XYZ file of N, CA and C in Angstrom:
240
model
N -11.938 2.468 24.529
C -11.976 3.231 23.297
C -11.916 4.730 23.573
N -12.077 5.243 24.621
C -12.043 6.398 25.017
C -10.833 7.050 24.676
N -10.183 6.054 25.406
C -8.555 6.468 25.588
C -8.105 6.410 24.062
N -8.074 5.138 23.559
C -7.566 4.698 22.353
C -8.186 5.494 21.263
N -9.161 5.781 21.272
C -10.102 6.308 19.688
C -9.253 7.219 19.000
N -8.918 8.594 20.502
C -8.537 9.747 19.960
C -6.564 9.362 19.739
N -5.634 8.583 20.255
C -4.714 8.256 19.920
C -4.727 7.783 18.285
N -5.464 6.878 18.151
C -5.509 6.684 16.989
C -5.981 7.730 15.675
N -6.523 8.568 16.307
C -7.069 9.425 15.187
C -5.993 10.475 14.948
N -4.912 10.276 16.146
C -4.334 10.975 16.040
C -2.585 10.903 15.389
N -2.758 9.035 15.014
C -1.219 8.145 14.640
C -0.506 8.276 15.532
N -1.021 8.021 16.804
C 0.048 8.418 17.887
C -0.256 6.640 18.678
N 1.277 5.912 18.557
C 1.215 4.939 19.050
C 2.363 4.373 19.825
N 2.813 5.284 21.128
C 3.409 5.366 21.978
C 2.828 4.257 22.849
N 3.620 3.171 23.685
C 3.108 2.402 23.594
C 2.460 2.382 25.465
N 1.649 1.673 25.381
C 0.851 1.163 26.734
C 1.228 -0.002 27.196
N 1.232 -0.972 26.575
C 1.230 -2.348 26.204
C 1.336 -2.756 24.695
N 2.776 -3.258 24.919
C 3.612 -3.321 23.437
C 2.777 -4.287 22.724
N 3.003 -4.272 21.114
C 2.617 -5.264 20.537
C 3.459 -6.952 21.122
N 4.684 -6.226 21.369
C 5.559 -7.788 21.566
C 4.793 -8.421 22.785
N 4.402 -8.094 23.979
C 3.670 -8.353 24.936
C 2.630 -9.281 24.868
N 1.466 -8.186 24.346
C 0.437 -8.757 23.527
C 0.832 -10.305 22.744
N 1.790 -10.551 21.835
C 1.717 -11.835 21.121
C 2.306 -12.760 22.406
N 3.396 -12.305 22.772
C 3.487 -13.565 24.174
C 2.420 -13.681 24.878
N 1.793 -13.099 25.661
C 0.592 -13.519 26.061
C -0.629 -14.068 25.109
N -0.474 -13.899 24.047
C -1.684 -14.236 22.791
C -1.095 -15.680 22.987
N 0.248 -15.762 22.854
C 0.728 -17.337 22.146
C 0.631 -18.027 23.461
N 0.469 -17.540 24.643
C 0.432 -18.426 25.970
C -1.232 -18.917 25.246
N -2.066 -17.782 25.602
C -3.408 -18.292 25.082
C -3.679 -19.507 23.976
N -3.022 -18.920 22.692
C -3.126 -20.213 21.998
C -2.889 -21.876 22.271
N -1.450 -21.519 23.143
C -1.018 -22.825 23.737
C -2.145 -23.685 24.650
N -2.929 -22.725 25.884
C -3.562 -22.813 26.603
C -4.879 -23.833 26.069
N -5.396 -22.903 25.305
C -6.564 -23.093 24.469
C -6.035 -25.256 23.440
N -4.675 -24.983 22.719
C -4.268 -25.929 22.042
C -4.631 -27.513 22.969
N -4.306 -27.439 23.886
C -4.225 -27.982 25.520
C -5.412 -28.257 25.690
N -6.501 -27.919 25.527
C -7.847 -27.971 25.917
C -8.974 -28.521 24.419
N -8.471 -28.979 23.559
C -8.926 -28.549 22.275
C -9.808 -27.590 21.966
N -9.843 -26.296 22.749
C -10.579 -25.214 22.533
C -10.824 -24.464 21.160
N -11.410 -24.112 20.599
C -11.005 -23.350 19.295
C -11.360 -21.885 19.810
N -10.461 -21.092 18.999
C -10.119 -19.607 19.637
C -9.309 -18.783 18.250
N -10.683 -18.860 16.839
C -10.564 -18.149 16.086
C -10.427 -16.795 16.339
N -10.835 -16.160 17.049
C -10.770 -14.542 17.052
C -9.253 -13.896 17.737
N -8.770 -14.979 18.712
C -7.762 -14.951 19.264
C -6.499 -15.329 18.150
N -6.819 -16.227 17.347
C -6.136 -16.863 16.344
C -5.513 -15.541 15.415
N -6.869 -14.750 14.898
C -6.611 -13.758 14.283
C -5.885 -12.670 14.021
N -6.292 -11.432 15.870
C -5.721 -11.133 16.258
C -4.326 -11.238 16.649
N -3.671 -12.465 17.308
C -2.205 -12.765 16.846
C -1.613 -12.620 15.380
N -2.564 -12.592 14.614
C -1.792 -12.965 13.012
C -1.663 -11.556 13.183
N -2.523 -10.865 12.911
C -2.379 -9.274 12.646
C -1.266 -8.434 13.672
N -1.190 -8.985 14.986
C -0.262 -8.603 15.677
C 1.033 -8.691 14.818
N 1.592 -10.452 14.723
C 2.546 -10.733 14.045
C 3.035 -9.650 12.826
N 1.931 -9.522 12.101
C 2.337 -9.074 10.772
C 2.783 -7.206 11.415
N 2.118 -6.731 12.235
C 2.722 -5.648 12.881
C 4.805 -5.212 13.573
N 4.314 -6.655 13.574
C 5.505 -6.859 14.534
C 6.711 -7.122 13.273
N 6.115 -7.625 12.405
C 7.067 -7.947 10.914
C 6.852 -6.625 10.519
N 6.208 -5.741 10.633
C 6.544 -4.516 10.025
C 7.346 -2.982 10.823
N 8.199 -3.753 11.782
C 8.356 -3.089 12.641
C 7.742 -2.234 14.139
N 6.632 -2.421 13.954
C 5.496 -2.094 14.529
C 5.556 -2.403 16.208
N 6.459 -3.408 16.365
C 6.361 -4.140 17.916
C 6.591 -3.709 18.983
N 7.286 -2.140 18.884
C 7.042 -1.783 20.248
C 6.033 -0.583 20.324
N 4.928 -0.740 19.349
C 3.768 0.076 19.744
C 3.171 -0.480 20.409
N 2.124 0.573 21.257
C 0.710 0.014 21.760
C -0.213 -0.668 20.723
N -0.889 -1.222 21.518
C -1.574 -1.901 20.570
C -2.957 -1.119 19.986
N -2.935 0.059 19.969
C -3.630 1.376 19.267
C -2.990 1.172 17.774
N -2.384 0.306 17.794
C -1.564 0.246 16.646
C -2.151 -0.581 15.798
N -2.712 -1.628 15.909
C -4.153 -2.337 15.200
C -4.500 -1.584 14.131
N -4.827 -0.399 14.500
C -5.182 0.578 13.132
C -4.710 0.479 12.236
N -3.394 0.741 11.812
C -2.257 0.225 11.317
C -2.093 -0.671 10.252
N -2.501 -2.267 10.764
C -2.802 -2.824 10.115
C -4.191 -3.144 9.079
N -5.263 -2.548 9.633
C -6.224 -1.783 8.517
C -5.686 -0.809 7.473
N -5.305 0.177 8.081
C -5.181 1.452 7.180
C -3.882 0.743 6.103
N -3.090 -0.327 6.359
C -2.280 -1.015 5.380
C -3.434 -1.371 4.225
N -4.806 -2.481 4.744
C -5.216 -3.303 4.149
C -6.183 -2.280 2.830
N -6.305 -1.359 3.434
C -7.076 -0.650 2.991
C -6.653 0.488 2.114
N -5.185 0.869 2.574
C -4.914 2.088 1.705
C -5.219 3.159 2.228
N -5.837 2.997 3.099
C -6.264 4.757 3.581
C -5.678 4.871 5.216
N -5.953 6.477 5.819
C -5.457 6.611 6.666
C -6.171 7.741 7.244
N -6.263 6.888 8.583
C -7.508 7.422 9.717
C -6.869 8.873 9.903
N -7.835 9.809 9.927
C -7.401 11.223 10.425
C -8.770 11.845 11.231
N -8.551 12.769 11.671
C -9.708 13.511 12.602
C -10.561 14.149 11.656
């Protein structure tokens, strides 16, 4: 959060580790987890919100980009 807090406060989402990344490895997880009958709601989640990033063009941000999809849900927009 160090790193990330002030990016975000700042709408700066140049990426680290793309959103597209993130969901391939999320969806390995899911698979992983599917395989095991694990349940892995929080993981579940997180992919959705990725996805819907990624449907909004969003996919080759970092994933500082999370914000994003709040400040959608919400209407507002994080500033310093």
């Amino acid at each position: 959060m160090n790193a990330k807090a002030p990016m975000m406060m700042d709408q700066n989402f140049k990426p680290g580790f793309r959103i597209n990344l993130h969901i391939k490895d999320l969806n390995n997880v899911v698979d992983a987890a599917a395989k095991y009958d694990s349940p892995i709601p929080l993981t579940q989640s997180v992919l959705e919100m990725m996805k819907i990033l990624r449907r909004d063009g969003d996919e080759g941000c970092d994933h500082s980009a999370l914000v994003k999809y709040y400040q959608k849900l919400t209407g507002e927009e994080l500033h310093h």
